[in-house]
PDB file of C-alpha atoms in Angstrom:
ATOM      1  CA  MET A  30       5.953  -5.267 -36.057  1.00 56.00           C
ATOM      2  CA  ASN A  31       1.906  -4.636 -36.570  1.00 69.00           C
ATOM      3  CA  ILE A  32       1.324  -7.990 -35.808  1.00 74.00           C
ATOM      4  CA  VAL A  33       1.376  -6.724 -32.185  1.00 74.00           C
ATOM      5  CA  PHE A  34      -2.081  -5.091 -32.458  1.00 79.00           C
ATOM      6  CA  ASP A  35      -3.905  -8.595 -33.167  1.00 78.00           C
ATOM      7  CA  TYR A  36      -2.633  -9.201 -29.730  1.00 75.00           C
ATOM      8  CA  ILE A  37      -3.718  -6.231 -28.172  1.00 77.00           C
ATOM      9  CA  ASP A  38      -7.753  -6.293 -27.292  1.00 68.00           C
ATOM     10  CA  ALA A  39      -9.218  -2.952 -26.887  1.00 58.00           C
ATOM     11  CA  GLU A  40     -12.641  -4.385 -25.740  1.00 60.00           C
ATOM     12  CA  GLY A  41     -12.452  -7.605 -23.679  1.00 59.00           C
ATOM     13  CA  ASP A  42     -12.385  -7.445 -19.913  1.00 62.00           C
ATOM     14  CA  SER A  43     -11.742  -5.168 -17.377  1.00 65.00           C
ATOM     15  CA  LYS A  44      -7.819  -4.875 -17.440  1.00 73.00           C
ATOM     16  CA  SER A  45      -6.707  -1.423 -17.738  1.00 81.00           C
ATOM     17  CA  LYS A  46      -5.228  -0.219 -20.850  1.00 85.00           C
ATOM     18  CA  HIS A  47      -1.886  -0.429 -20.380  1.00 84.00           C
ATOM     19  CA  ALA A  48      -2.556  -4.070 -18.906  1.00 83.00           C
ATOM     20  CA  LYS A  49      -3.824  -5.240 -22.886  1.00 86.00           C
ATOM     21  CA  ILE A  50      -1.083  -3.868 -24.128  1.00 90.00           C
ATOM     22  CA  VAL A  51       1.393  -5.623 -21.672  1.00 87.00           C
ATOM     23  CA  ASP A  52      -0.755  -9.086 -22.298  1.00 84.00           C
ATOM     24  CA  GLY A  53      -0.448  -8.542 -26.156  1.00 87.00           C
ATOM     25  CA  ILE A  54       2.748  -7.914 -26.235  1.00 88.00           C
ATOM     26  CA  LEU A  55       3.747 -11.146 -24.006  1.00 85.00           C
ATOM     27  CA  GLN A  56       0.955 -12.974 -26.047  1.00 84.00           C
ATOM     28  CA  ALA A  57       2.989 -11.851 -29.803  1.00 86.00           C
ATOM     29  CA  ILE A  58       5.981 -12.991 -28.065  1.00 84.00           C
ATOM     30  CA  ALA A  59       4.922 -16.692 -26.029  1.00 78.00           C
ATOM     31  CA  GLU A  60       3.002 -17.754 -29.915  1.00 82.00           C
ATOM     32  CA  ASN A  61       7.067 -16.725 -31.817  1.00 83.00           C
ATOM     33  CA  LYS A  62       5.351 -13.919 -33.815  1.00 87.00           C
ATOM     34  CA  LEU A  63       7.442 -11.212 -32.234  1.00 87.00           C
ATOM     35  CA  LYS A  64      11.003 -13.110 -31.800  1.00 87.00           C
ATOM     36  CA  PRO A  65      14.084 -11.890 -30.095  1.00 89.00           C
ATOM     37  CA  GLY A  66      15.487  -8.311 -31.809  1.00 90.00           C
ATOM     38  CA  ASP A  67      11.695  -7.185 -33.366  1.00 91.00           C
ATOM     39  CA  ALA A  68      11.608  -4.307 -32.960  1.00 91.00           C
ATOM     40  CA  LEU A  69       8.029  -2.739 -31.071  1.00 93.00           C
ATOM     41  CA  PRO A  70       5.846  -0.279 -32.277  1.00 92.00           C
ATOM     42  CA  SER A  71       6.893   2.853 -31.231  1.00 92.00           C
ATOM     43  CA  VAL A  72       4.930   4.980 -28.667  1.00 93.00           C
ATOM     44  CA  ASN A  73       3.308   6.835 -30.943  1.00 94.00           C
ATOM     45  CA  LYS A  74       2.039   4.161 -33.145  1.00 93.00           C
ATOM     46  CA  ILE A  75       0.680   2.693 -30.089  1.00 92.00           C
ATOM     47  CA  MET A  76      -0.971   5.445 -29.126  1.00 92.00           C
ATOM     48  CA  ALA A  77      -2.925   5.781 -32.630  1.00 91.00           C
ATOM     49  CA  LYS A  78      -3.321   1.468 -32.908  1.00 90.00           C
ATOM     50  CA  ALA A  79      -4.227   0.980 -29.501  1.00 89.00           C
ATOM     51  CA  HIS A  80      -6.445   4.361 -28.888  1.00 90.00           C
ATOM     52  CA  VAL A  81      -4.592   5.518 -25.041  1.00 91.00           C
ATOM     53  CA  ALA A  82      -2.409   8.351 -24.515  1.00 94.00           C
ATOM     54  CA  ARG A  83       0.752   8.441 -24.209  1.00 94.00           C
ATOM     55  CA  MET A  84       1.388   8.143 -20.377  1.00 95.00           C
ATOM     56  CA  THR A  85      -0.671   4.764 -21.440  1.00 93.00           C
ATOM     57  CA  ALA A  86       1.880   3.241 -23.807  1.00 93.00           C
ATOM     58  CA  VAL A  87       4.937   4.044 -22.132  1.00 93.00           C
ATOM     59  CA  LYS A  88       3.424   2.773 -18.835  1.00 92.00           C
ATOM     60  CA  ALA A  89       3.009  -0.376 -20.993  1.00 91.00           C
ATOM     61  CA  LEU A  90       6.461  -0.499 -22.386  1.00 92.00           C
ATOM     62  CA  ASN A  91       8.638  -0.122 -18.766  1.00 89.00           C
ATOM     63  CA  GLU A  92       6.582  -2.472 -17.406  1.00 86.00           C
ATOM     64  CA  LEU A  93       7.455  -5.018 -20.303  1.00 88.00           C
ATOM     65  CA  LYS A  94      11.290  -3.472 -19.577  1.00 86.00           C
ATOM     66  CA  ASN A  95      11.024  -3.962 -16.334  1.00 78.00           C
ATOM     67  CA  ARG A  96      10.082  -8.332 -17.067  1.00 76.00           C
ATOM     68  CA  GLY A  97      12.655  -8.687 -19.012  1.00 78.00           C
ATOM     69  CA  ALA A  98      10.722  -9.555 -21.925  1.00 84.00           C
ATOM     70  CA  VAL A  99      12.407  -5.960 -24.207  1.00 89.00           C
ATOM     71  CA  GLU A 100      14.637  -4.082 -23.697  1.00 90.00           C
ATOM     72  CA  ALA A 101      15.207  -0.042 -24.910  1.00 89.00           C
ATOM     73  CA  LYS A 102      17.182   1.369 -27.403  1.00 89.00           C
ATOM     74  CA  SER A 103      18.446   5.198 -26.215  1.00 87.00           C
ATOM     75  CA  ARG A 104      16.895   7.659 -29.343  1.00 86.00           C
ATOM     76  CA  VAL A 105      16.211   4.117 -31.260  1.00 89.00           C
ATOM     77  CA  GLY A 106      13.323   2.139 -29.498  1.00 91.00           C
ATOM     78  CA  TYR A 107      11.788  -0.967 -28.117  1.00 92.00           C
ATOM     79  CA  PHE A 108      13.409  -4.354 -28.778  1.00 93.00           C
ATOM     80  CA  VAL A 109      12.519  -7.580 -28.010  1.00 91.00           C
ATOM     81  CA  LYS A 110      14.632  -9.093 -25.040  1.00 84.00           C
ATOM     82  CA  ASN A 111      14.750 -12.958 -25.141  1.00 63.00           C
ATOM     83  CA  GLU A 112      12.744 -15.941 -25.990  1.00 52.00           C
ATOM     84  CA  GLY A 113      11.838 -17.073 -22.812  1.00 51.00           C
ATOM     85  CA  THR A 114       9.603 -14.609 -21.384  1.00 49.00           C
ATOM     86  CA  SER A 115       6.484 -15.668 -19.494  1.00 52.00           C
ATOM     87  CA  ARG A 116       3.239 -14.606 -18.684  1.00 55.00           C
ATOM     88  CA  ARG A 117       3.879 -13.972 -15.324  1.00 67.00           C
ATOM     89  CA  LEU A 118       0.245 -12.930 -13.966  1.00 73.00           C
ATOM     90  CA  ASN A 119       0.743 -10.412 -10.937  1.00 78.00           C
ATOM     91  CA  VAL A 120      -1.501 -10.397  -8.094  1.00 85.00           C
ATOM     92  CA  MET A 121      -2.149  -7.964  -5.350  1.00 88.00           C
ATOM     93  CA  LEU A 122      -3.547 -10.428  -1.995  1.00 91.00           C
ATOM     94  CA  PHE A 123      -5.238  -7.562   0.247  1.00 92.00           C
ATOM     95  CA  LEU A 124      -6.168  -9.784   3.542  1.00 91.00           C
ATOM     96  CA  THR A 125      -7.801  -8.040   6.767  1.00 90.00           C
ATOM     97  CA  SER A 126      -5.233 -10.370   8.680  1.00 88.00           C
ATOM     98  CA  PHE A 127      -3.277 -14.052   8.081  1.00 86.00           C
ATOM     99  CA  ASP A 128      -5.836 -16.103   9.474  1.00 86.00           C
ATOM    100  CA  SER A 129      -5.412 -20.313   8.547  1.00 87.00           C
ATOM    101  CA  TYR A 130      -8.190 -20.021   5.789  1.00 85.00           C
ATOM    102  CA  HIS A 131      -5.952 -17.080   4.465  1.00 85.00           C
ATOM    103  CA  GLU A 132      -3.104 -18.824   4.792  1.00 86.00           C
ATOM    104  CA  VAL A 133      -5.114 -21.316   2.406  1.00 87.00           C
ATOM    105  CA  LEU A 134      -5.918 -18.777  -0.153  1.00 83.00           C
ATOM    106  CA  TYR A 135      -2.466 -17.473   0.017  1.00 84.00           C
ATOM    107  CA  HIS A 136      -0.864 -20.800  -0.275  1.00 84.00           C
ATOM    108  CA  GLU A 137      -3.082 -22.171  -2.913  1.00 83.00           C
ATOM    109  CA  ILE A 138      -3.045 -18.971  -5.321  1.00 79.00           C
ATOM    110  CA  ILE A 139       0.542 -19.646  -5.380  1.00 77.00           C
ATOM    111  CA  SER A 140       0.610 -23.321  -5.662  1.00 78.00           C
ATOM    112  CA  GLY A 141      -2.105 -23.456  -8.355  1.00 67.00           C
ATOM    113  CA  SER A 142       0.703 -22.647 -11.470  1.00 60.00           C
ATOM    114  CA  ASP A 143       4.412 -23.539 -12.691  1.00 59.00           C
ATOM    115  CA  ALA A 144       7.016 -21.821 -10.848  1.00 55.00           C
ATOM    116  CA  GLY A 145       7.047 -18.102 -11.536  1.00 60.00           C
ATOM    117  CA  GLN A 146       4.268 -18.085 -13.490  1.00 70.00           C
ATOM    118  CA  ILE A 147       2.170 -15.556 -10.610  1.00 78.00           C
ATOM    119  CA  GLY A 148       3.656 -13.567  -8.433  1.00 79.00           C
ATOM    120  CA  VAL A 149       2.056 -12.551  -5.166  1.00 84.00           C
ATOM    121  CA  ASP A 150       2.153  -9.276  -2.873  1.00 88.00           C
ATOM    122  CA  LEU A 151       0.959  -9.433   0.265  1.00 90.00           C
ATOM    123  CA  TYR A 152      -0.947  -6.307   1.957  1.00 92.00           C
ATOM    124  CA  PHE A 153      -2.873  -6.415   5.507  1.00 92.00           C
ATOM    125  CA  HIS A 154      -5.513  -3.428   6.087  1.00 91.00           C
ATOM    126  CA  HIS A 155      -6.539  -5.224   9.382  1.00 90.00           C
ATOM    127  CA  CYS A 156      -9.844  -3.285   9.197  1.00 88.00           C
ATOM    128  CA  ASN A 157      -8.140   0.177   8.751  1.00 91.00           C
ATOM    129  CA  PRO A 158     -10.215   2.093   6.377  1.00 91.00           C
ATOM    130  CA  ASP A 159      -7.547   4.936   6.049  1.00 93.00           C
ATOM    131  CA  VAL A 160      -5.285   1.947   5.270  1.00 92.00           C
ATOM    132  CA  PHE A 161      -7.350   0.232   3.206  1.00 92.00           C
ATOM    133  CA  ARG A 162      -7.891   3.370   0.556  1.00 91.00           C
ATOM    134  CA  ALA A 163      -3.603   4.243   0.719  1.00 93.00           C
ATOM    135  CA  VAL A 164      -2.797   0.463  -0.290  1.00 92.00           C
ATOM    136  CA  ILE A 165      -5.263   1.276  -2.503  1.00 88.00           C
ATOM    137  CA  LYS A 166      -4.806   4.376  -5.008  1.00 88.00           C
ATOM    138  CA  GLU A 167      -0.848   3.227  -4.576  1.00 87.00           C
ATOM    139  CA  HIS A 168      -1.313   0.241  -5.983  1.00 83.00           C
ATOM    140  CA  ALA A 169      -4.028   1.157  -8.408  1.00 80.00           C
ATOM    141  CA  GLY A 170      -3.838  -0.654 -11.647  1.00 71.00           C
ATOM    142  CA  LEU A 171       0.166  -2.072 -10.509  1.00 74.00           C
ATOM    143  CA  TYR A 172      -1.369  -5.528 -10.848  1.00 77.00           C
ATOM    144  CA  ASP A 173      -3.363  -7.717 -13.533  1.00 73.00           C
ATOM    145  CA  LEU A 174      -5.151  -9.531 -10.324  1.00 81.00           C
ATOM    146  CA  TYR A 175      -6.666  -7.605  -6.642  1.00 86.00           C
ATOM    147  CA  VAL A 176      -8.002 -10.076  -4.449  1.00 89.00           C
ATOM    148  CA  VAL A 177      -9.207  -8.079  -0.838  1.00 90.00           C
ATOM    149  CA  THR A 178     -11.028 -10.047   2.103  1.00 85.00           C
ATOM    150  CA  PRO A 179     -14.182  -8.905   3.078  1.00 82.00           C
ATOM    151  CA  PHE A 180     -14.023  -5.345   5.323  1.00 71.00           C
ATOM    152  CA  CYS A 181     -14.912  -6.032   9.015  1.00 71.00           C
TER     153      CYS A 181
END
C-alpha cells in the first residue's frame, strides 16, 4: 500500500496536487504495483504522506472512482477495481470559435493517441471576457491539460 507514495510526485511539474495523486496511483496500477483487489491508502494516510488537505485526497480518490480505476467500499476504504485502467489524459480545449485551423488542432489532439487515451472537452468563449472567466472558474482543476486559444 505504501508503494503508492513512490509514484506520487510531490514536487514535479505544475499539475494540481490531486492530479499528482491520481497520476501516481494510475501509474502504480499500470506497472502492476497495485493489482485488482489491493487496498489504497486511507484518506488520512494520503493526507499525511502526500502533505495535502482532506478535500484534496478525497477529490483524488473520487476521480479515480469516476474513472473506473477504484471502487469504494463503505466504511472499509478504496480498492483497485480492474487491471485494464488506462491513464486517460483529460483535455479542456477552449476556443474562440471553430474555424478551420481550430478543427485541425482538435483533430491533431484526438488523433495523437491510442483510442480512449485522450478525452477532449470542447468549450467556446467567443471573445467574451465574462464567459471566459466563468468557464475557467467552473472547470479549474478538473483537467490534466488546458488548451486555450488567444483572446481577441
